[in-house]
Coordinates of C-alpha atoms and ligand atoms in Angstrom, one line a residue:
X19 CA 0.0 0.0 0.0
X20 CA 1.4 3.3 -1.0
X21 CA 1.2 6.4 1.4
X22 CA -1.6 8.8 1.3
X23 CA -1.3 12.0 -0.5
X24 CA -1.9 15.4 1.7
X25 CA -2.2 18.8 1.3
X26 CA -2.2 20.8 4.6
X27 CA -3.8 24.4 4.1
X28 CA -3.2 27.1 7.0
X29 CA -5.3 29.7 7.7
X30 CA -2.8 32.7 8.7
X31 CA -5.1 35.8 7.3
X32 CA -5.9 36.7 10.6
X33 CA -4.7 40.3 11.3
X34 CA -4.6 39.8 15.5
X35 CA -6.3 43.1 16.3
X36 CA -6.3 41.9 19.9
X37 CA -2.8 41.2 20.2
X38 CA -2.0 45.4 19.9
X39 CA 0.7 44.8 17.9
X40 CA 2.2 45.8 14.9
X41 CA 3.5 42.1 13.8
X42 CA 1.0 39.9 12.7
X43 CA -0.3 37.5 14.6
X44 CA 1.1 34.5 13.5
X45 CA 4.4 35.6 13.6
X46 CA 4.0 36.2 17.6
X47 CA 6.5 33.3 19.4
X48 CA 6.3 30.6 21.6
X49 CA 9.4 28.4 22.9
X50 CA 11.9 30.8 20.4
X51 CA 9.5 29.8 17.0
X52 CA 7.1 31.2 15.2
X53 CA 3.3 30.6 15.6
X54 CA 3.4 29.3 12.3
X55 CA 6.6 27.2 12.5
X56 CA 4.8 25.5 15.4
X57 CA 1.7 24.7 13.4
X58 CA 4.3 23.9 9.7
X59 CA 6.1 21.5 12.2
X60 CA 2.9 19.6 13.0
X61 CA 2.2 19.5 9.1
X62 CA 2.8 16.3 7.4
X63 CA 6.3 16.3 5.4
X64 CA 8.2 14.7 3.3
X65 CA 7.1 13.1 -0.5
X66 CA 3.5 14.0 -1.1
X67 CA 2.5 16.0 1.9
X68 CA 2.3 19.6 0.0
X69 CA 1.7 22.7 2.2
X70 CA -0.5 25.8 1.4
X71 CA -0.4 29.2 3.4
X72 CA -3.2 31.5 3.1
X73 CA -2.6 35.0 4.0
X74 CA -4.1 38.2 4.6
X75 CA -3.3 41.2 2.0
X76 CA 0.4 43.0 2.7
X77 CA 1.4 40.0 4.7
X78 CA 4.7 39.9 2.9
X79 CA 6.6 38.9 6.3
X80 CA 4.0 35.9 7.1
X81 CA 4.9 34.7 3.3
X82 CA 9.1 34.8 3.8
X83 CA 8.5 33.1 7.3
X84 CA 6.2 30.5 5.2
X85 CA 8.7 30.0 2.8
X86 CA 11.9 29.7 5.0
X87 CA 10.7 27.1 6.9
X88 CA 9.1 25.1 4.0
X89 CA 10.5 26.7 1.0
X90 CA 7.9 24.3 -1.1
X91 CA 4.9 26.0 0.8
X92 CA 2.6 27.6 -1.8
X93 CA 1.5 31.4 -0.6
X94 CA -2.3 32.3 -1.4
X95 CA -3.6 35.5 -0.3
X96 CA -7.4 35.7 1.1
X97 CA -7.6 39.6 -0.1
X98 CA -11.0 40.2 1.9
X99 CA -12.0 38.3 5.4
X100 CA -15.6 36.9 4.1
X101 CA -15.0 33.9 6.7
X102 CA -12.8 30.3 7.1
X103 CA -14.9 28.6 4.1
X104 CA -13.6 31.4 1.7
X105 CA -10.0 31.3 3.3
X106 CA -9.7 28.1 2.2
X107 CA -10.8 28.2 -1.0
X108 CA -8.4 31.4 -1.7
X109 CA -5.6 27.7 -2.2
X110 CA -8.3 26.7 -4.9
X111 CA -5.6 26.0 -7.1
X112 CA -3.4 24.0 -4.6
X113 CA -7.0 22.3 -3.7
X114 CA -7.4 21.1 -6.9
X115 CA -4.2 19.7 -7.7
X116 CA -5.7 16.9 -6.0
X117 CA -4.4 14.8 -2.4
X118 CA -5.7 12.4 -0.8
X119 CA -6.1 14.1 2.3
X120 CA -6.7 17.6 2.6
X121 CA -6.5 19.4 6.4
X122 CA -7.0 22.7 7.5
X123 CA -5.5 24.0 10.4
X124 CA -5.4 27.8 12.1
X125 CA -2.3 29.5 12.2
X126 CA -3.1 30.7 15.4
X127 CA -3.3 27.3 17.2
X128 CA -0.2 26.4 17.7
X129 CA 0.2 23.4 20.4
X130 CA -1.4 21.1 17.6
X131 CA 0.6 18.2 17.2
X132 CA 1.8 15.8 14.3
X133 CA 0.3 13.0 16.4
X134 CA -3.5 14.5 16.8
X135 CA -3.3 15.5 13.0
X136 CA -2.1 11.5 11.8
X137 CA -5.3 10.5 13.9
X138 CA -7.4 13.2 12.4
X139 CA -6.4 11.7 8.9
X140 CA -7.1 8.0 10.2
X141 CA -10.9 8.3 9.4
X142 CA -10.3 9.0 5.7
X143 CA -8.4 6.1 4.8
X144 CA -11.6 4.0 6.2
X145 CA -14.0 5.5 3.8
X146 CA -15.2 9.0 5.8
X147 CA -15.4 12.2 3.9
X148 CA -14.7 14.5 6.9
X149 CA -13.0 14.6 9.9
X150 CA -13.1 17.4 12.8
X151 CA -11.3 17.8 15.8
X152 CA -13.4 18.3 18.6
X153 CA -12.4 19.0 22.6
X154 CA -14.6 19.2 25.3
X155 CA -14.4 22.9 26.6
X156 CA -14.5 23.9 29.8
X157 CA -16.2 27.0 28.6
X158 CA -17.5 26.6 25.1
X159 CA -18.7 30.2 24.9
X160 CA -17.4 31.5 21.2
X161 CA -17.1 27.7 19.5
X162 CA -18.7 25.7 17.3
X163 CA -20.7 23.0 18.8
X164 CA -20.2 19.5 17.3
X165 CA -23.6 18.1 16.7
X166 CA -23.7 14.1 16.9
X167 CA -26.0 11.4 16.1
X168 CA -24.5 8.6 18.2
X169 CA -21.0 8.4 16.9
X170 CA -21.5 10.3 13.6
X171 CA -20.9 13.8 13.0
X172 CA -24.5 15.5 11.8
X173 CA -22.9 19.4 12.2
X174 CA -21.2 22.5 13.9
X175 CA -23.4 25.1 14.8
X176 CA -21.4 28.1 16.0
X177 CA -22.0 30.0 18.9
X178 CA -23.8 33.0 17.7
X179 CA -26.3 30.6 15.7
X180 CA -26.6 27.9 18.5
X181 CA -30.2 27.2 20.1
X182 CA -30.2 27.2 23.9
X183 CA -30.2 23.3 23.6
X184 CA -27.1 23.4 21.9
X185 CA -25.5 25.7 23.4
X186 CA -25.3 23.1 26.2
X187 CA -23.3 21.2 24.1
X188 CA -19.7 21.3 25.6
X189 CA -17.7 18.9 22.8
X190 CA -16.8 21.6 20.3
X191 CA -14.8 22.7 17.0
X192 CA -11.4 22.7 17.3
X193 CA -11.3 24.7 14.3
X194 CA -8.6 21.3 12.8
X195 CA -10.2 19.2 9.9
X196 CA -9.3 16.6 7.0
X197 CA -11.6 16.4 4.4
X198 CA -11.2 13.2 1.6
X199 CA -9.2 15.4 -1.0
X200 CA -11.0 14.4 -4.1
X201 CA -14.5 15.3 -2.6
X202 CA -13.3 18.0 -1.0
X203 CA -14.2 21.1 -3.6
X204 CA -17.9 19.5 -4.2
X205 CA -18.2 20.2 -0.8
X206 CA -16.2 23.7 -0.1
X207 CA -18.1 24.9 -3.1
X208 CA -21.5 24.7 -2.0
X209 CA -21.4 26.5 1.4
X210 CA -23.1 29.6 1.8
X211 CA -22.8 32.6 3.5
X212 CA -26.6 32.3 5.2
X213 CA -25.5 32.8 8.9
X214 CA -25.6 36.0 11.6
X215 CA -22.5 36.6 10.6
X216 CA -22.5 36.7 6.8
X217 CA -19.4 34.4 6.4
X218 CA -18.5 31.7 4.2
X219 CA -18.1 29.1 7.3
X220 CA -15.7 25.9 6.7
X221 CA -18.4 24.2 9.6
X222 CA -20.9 24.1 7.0
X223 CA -18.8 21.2 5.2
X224 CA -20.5 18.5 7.7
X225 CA -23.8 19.1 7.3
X226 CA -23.2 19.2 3.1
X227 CA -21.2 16.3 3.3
X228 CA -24.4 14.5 4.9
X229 CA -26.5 15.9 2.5
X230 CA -24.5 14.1 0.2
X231 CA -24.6 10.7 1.7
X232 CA -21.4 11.0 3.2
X233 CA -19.8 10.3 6.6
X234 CA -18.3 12.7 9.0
X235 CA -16.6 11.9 12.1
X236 CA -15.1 13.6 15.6
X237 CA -11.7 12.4 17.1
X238 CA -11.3 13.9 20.1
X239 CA -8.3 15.8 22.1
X240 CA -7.3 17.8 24.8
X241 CA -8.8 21.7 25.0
X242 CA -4.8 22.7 25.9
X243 CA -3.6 21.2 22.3
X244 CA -6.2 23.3 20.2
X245 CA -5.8 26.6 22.4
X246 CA -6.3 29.7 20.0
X247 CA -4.5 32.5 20.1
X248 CA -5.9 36.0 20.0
X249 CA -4.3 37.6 22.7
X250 CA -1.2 38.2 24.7
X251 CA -2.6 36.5 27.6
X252 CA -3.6 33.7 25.7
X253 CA 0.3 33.6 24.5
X254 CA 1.5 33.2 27.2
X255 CA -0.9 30.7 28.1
X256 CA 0.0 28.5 25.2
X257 CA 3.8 29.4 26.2
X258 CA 3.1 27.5 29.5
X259 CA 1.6 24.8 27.9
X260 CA 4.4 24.4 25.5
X261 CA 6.9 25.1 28.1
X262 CA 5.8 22.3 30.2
X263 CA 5.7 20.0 26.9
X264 CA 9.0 20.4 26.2
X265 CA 10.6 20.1 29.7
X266 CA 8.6 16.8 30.4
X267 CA 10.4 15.4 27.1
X268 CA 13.8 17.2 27.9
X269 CA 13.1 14.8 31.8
X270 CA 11.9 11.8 29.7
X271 CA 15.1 11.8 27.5
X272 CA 17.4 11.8 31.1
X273 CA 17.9 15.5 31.5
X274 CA 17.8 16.2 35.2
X275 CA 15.9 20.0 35.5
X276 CA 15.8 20.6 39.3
X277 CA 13.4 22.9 39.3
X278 CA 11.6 22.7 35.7
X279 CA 9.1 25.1 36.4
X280 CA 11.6 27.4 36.3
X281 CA 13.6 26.3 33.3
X282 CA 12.8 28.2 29.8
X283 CA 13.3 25.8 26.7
X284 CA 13.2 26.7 22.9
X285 CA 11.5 23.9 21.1
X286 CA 14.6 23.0 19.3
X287 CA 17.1 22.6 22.4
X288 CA 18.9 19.6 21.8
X289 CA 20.3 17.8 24.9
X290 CA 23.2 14.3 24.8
X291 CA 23.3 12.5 28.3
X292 CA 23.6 13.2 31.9
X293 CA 22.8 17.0 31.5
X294 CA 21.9 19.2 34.4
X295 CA 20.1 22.2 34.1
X296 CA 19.8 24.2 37.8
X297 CA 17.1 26.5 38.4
X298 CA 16.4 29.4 36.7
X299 CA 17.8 28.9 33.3
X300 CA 16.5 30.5 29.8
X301 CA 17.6 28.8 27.1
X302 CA 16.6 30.2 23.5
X303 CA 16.2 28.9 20.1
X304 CA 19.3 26.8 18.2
X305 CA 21.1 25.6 21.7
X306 CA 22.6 21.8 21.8
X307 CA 23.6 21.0 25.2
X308 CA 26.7 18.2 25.1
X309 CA 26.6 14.9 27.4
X310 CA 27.2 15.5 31.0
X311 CA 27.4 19.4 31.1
X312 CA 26.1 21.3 33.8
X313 CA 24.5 25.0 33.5
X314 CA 24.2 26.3 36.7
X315 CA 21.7 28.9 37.7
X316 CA 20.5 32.0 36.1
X317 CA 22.5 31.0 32.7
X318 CA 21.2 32.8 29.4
X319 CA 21.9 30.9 26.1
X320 CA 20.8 31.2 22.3
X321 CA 22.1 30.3 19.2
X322 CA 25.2 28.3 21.1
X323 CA 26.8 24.5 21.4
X324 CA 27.8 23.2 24.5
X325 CA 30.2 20.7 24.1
X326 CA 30.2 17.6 26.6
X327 CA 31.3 18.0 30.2
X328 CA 30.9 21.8 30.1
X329 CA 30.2 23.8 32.6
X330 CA 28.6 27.3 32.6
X331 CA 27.6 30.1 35.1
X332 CA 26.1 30.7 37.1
X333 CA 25.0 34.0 35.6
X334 CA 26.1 33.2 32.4
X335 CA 25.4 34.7 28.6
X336 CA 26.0 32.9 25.6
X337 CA 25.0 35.3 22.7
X338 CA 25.0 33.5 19.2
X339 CA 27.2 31.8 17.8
X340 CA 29.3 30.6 20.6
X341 CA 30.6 27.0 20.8
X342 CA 32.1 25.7 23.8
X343 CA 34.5 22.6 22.9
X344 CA 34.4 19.5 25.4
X345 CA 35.5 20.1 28.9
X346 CA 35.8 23.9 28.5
X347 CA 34.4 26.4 31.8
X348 CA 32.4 29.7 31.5
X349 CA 32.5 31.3 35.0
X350 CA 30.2 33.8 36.6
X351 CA 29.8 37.2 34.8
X352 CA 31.1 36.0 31.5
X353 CA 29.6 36.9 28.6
X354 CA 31.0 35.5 25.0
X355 CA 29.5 36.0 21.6
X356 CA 30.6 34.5 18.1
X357 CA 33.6 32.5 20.3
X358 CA 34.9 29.3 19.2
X359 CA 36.4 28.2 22.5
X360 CA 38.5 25.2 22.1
X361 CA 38.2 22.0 24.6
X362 CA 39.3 22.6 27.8
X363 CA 39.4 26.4 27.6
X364 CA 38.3 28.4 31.2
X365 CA 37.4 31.5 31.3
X366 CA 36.1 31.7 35.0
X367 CA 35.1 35.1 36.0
X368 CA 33.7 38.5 35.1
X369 CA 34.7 38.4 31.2
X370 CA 34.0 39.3 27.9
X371 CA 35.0 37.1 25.1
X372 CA 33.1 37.9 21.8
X373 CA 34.4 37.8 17.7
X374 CA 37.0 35.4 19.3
X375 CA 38.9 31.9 18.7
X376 CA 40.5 30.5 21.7
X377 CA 43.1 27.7 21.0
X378 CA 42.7 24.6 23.8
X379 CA 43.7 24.6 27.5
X380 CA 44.1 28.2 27.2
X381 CA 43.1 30.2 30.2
X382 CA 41.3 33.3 30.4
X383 CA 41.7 35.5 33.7
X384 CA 39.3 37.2 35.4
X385 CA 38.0 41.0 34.1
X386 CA 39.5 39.6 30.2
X387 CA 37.9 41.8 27.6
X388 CA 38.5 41.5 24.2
X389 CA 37.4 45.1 22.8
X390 CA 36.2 43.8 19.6
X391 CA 34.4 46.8 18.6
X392 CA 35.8 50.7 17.7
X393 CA 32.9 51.8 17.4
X394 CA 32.5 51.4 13.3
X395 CA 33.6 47.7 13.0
X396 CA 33.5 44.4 15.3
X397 CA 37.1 43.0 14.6
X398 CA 38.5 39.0 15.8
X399 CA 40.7 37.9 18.9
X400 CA 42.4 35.1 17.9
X401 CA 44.1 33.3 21.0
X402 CA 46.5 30.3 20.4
X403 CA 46.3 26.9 22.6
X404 CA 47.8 26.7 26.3
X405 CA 47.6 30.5 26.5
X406 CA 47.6 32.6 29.8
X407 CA 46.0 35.5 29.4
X408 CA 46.3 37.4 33.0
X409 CA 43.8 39.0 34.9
X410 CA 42.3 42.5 33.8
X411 CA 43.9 42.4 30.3
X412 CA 42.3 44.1 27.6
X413 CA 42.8 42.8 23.9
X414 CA 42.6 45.1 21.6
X415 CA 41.6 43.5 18.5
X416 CA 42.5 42.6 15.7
X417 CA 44.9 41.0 17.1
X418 CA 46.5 37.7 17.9
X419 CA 48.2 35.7 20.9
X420 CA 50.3 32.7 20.0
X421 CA 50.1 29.7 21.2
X422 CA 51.2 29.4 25.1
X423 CA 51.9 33.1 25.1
X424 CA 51.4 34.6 28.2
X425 CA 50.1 37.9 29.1
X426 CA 50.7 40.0 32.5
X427 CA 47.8 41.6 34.4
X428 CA 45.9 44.4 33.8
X429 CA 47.7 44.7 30.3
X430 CA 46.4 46.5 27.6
X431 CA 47.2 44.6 24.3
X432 CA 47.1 46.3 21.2
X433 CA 50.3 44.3 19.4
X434 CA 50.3 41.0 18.3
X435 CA 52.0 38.4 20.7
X436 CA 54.0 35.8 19.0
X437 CA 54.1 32.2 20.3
X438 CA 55.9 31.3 23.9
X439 CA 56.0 34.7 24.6
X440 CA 55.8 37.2 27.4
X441 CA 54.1 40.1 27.1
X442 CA 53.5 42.8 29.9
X443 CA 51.8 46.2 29.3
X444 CA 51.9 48.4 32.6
X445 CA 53.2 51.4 34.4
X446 CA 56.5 50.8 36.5
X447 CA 55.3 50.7 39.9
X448 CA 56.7 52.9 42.4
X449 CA 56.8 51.8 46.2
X450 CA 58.3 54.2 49.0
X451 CA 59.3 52.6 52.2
X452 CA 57.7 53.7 55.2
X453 CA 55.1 56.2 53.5
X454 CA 52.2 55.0 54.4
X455 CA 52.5 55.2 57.7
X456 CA 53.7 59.2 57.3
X457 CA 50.9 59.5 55.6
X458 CA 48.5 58.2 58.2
X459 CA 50.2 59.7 61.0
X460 CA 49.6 63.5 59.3
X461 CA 46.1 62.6 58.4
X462 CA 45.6 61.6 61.8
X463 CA 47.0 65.3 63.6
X464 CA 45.1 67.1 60.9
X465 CA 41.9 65.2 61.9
X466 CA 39.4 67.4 64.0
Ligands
UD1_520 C1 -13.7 29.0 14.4 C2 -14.7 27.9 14.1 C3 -15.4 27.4 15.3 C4 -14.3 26.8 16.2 C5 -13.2 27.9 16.5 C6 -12.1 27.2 17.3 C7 -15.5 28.5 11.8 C8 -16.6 29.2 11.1 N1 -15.7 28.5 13.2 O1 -14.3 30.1 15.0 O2 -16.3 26.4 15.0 O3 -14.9 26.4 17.4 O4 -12.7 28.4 15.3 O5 -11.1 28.1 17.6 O6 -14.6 28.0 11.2 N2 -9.6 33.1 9.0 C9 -9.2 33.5 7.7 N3 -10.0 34.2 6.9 C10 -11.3 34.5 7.2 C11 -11.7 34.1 8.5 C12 -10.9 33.4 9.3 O7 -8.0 33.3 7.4 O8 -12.0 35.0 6.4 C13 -8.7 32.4 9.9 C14 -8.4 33.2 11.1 O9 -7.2 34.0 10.9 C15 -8.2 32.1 12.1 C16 -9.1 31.0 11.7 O10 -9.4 31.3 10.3 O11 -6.9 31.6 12.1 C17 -10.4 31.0 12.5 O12 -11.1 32.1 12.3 P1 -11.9 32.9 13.5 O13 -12.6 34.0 12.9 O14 -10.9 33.0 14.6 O15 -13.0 31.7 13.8 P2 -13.7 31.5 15.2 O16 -14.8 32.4 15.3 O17 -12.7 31.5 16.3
CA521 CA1 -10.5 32.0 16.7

């Protein structure tokens, strides 16, 4: 048996009024992504699963975030909001092309899951036209209510066109469904725009689909995974959600979180064995953590690879593009940025090491600043291996320290240091026997 065919059409028109912001909606983020990376990673991929992106007019950004994370998506703009029905029929073209499964999903409902969508699909390979997610809501005031006749699907009725009776009704629309991809335009086609509303409503499929001898069907889910987003509260509820998601799978694959609850994950935080993550930790999008390292408290990472048995902070900042190699220590108060530290490389306390390559086993003293940037132009520190770089040294770069070079305190280095060398930049210091306590003694007569 060959694999069935899909076509997964989202519904990202929606301008998000109630969000009070100037981005659109679906471009709001939870756990480091996109809204609508989180609902494309859900989507089937791979040979035959095709994805279709309807937008609203001047939604230029929604299209390039569309396209960058499935560059195959095809963009359709809805240019007027005449309801779901009529969103989905601005991919027409995409429609008819022909799959064997067709979903739609909302843009805004990100905590939707590859798992619930391959179960909303189930029905259609055994013979139903139609299937809709449905959750039982705790308050179903503002959804459509699924109307049953024992196990089948008769139709949605939303809210605003509910009778009392219905209205008791608490399984409702999730707003997800698959439709049988051949049948699917007979069907789209013939809904009207005969509601309180005056929208084209995608609901209406299930009661044309019965008309037409056809059979409709519910699977069921939780109300957390089809939460919709319209405002910032709800955001951040679905952030919770998601949060909590991805720190019960960072536990299940053996990473120790002491406190999770307090641990901030992007969803694509990648973790080897034996990791520990204290309390109060953010970690942002693109971070791999290595086997066995340990981020201590109140650590800030994004866009960085921890190599194995690395340690970091507490009070930590890894900015992008840092790589840490195996064994290597970042202190308290260090912050590096675009640093390739070697293995074994410690930079223990109060630095910062950014635009810089630091050769193995070298060691970075506290208060170490590289002083990358003159105000026009970031420029590189390039430290060789086994180098000693003393404590309150400044690096002027460009420039470069050779391999097991070593550097005197509270230099400020501007030349290039060779390899095996010593270099020392610092006033001669002057020390006069006995003056301090002259100097105390005066103080002390003149004091009233
Ligand atoms: C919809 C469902 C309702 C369900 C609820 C779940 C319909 C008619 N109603 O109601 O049964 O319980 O979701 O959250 O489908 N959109 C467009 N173009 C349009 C209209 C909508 O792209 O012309 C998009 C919106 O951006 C949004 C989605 O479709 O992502 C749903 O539209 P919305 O108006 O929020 O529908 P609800 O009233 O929430
Ligand atoms: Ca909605």
């Amino acid at each position: 048996m060959t694999a069935r065919t899909s076509l997964t059409i989202v519904l990202a028109a929606g301008e998000g009024t109630r969000m009070r912001s100037s981005l659109p909606k679906v471009l709001h983020s939870i756990a480091g992504e996109s809204l609508l990376a989180h609902v494309l990673a859900a989507a089937p991929r791979g040979e035959g699963a095709a994805v279709a992106v309807v937008v609203g007019p001047q939604h230029d950004a929604v299209e390039k975030e569309a396209k960058r994370l499935r560059s195959d998506a095809a963009i359709f703009v809805q240019r007027e909001r005449l309801g779901t029905a009529h969103a989905v029929l601005a991919a027409r073209e995409a429609i008819t092309r022909g799959a064997d499964d067709l979903l739609v999903v909302f843009g805004d409902t990100p905590l939707i899951t590859a798992e619930t969508l391959a179960r909303l699909r189930a029905p259609l390979s055994q013979g139903a036209a139609l299937a809709v997610l449905g959750f039982r809501a705790a308050d179903p005031t503002g959804y459509g209510r699924l109307l049953l006749d024992g196990s089948k699907l008769v139709a949605i009725r939303e809210h605003a066109d509910a009778s009392e009776a219905e209205r008791a009704i608490t399984l409702c629309n999730a707003g997800v469904m698959a439709m049988d991809g051949r049948r699917a335009l007979a069907i789209l086609d013939k809904i009207g725009n005969a509601n309180s509303k005056g929208e084209y409503y995608l609901v209406d499929a299930v009661a044309i689909a019965r008309e037409q001898g056809l059979d409709a069907v519910v699977i069921e889910t939780s109300e957390d995974e089809v939460r919709g987003i319209n405002t910032k509260a709800q955001l951040a509820q679905a952030e919770a959600v998601m949060q909590t998601r991805l720190r019960q799978a960072a536990m299940d694959a053996g990473v120790t979180l002491i406190a999770p609850e307090t641990v901030h994950l992007a969803a694509d935080t990648t973790f080897g064995r034996d990791v520990t993550i204290e309390p109060f930790v953010v970690i942002g999008p693109g971070v791999s953590i290595g086997d066995g390292a340990v981020v201590h408290s109140f650590s800030h990472i994004v866009q960085s690879k921890l190599g194995s048995n690395t340690l970091l902070g507490p009070f930590a900042r890894l900015r992008p593009g840092t790589s840490l190699g195996d064994g290597a220590k970042i202190g308290n108060f260090v912050e590096a940025k675009a640093a390739v530290l070697e293995p074994g490389v410690k930079v223990n306390h109060l630095s910062y090491i950014g635009d810089a390559h630091v050769g193995a086993h070298s060691n970075i003293g506290a208060g170490t600043i590289t002083c990358n940037y003159d105000g026009f132009n970031k420029h590189k520190t390039v430290i060789g291996e086994g180098a000693f770089i003393g404590t309150n040294t400044s690096l002027v770069a460009p420039i470069s320290i050779g391999a097991r070079a070593y550097i005197g305190s509270g230099s400020v280095i501007t030349r290039d240091v060779p390899d095996d060398a010593l270099a020392l930049e610092r006033s001669p210091q002057t020390t006069k026997e006995g003056a301090a306590a002259r100097f105390r003694s005066a103080k002390l007569r003149q004091k009233k």
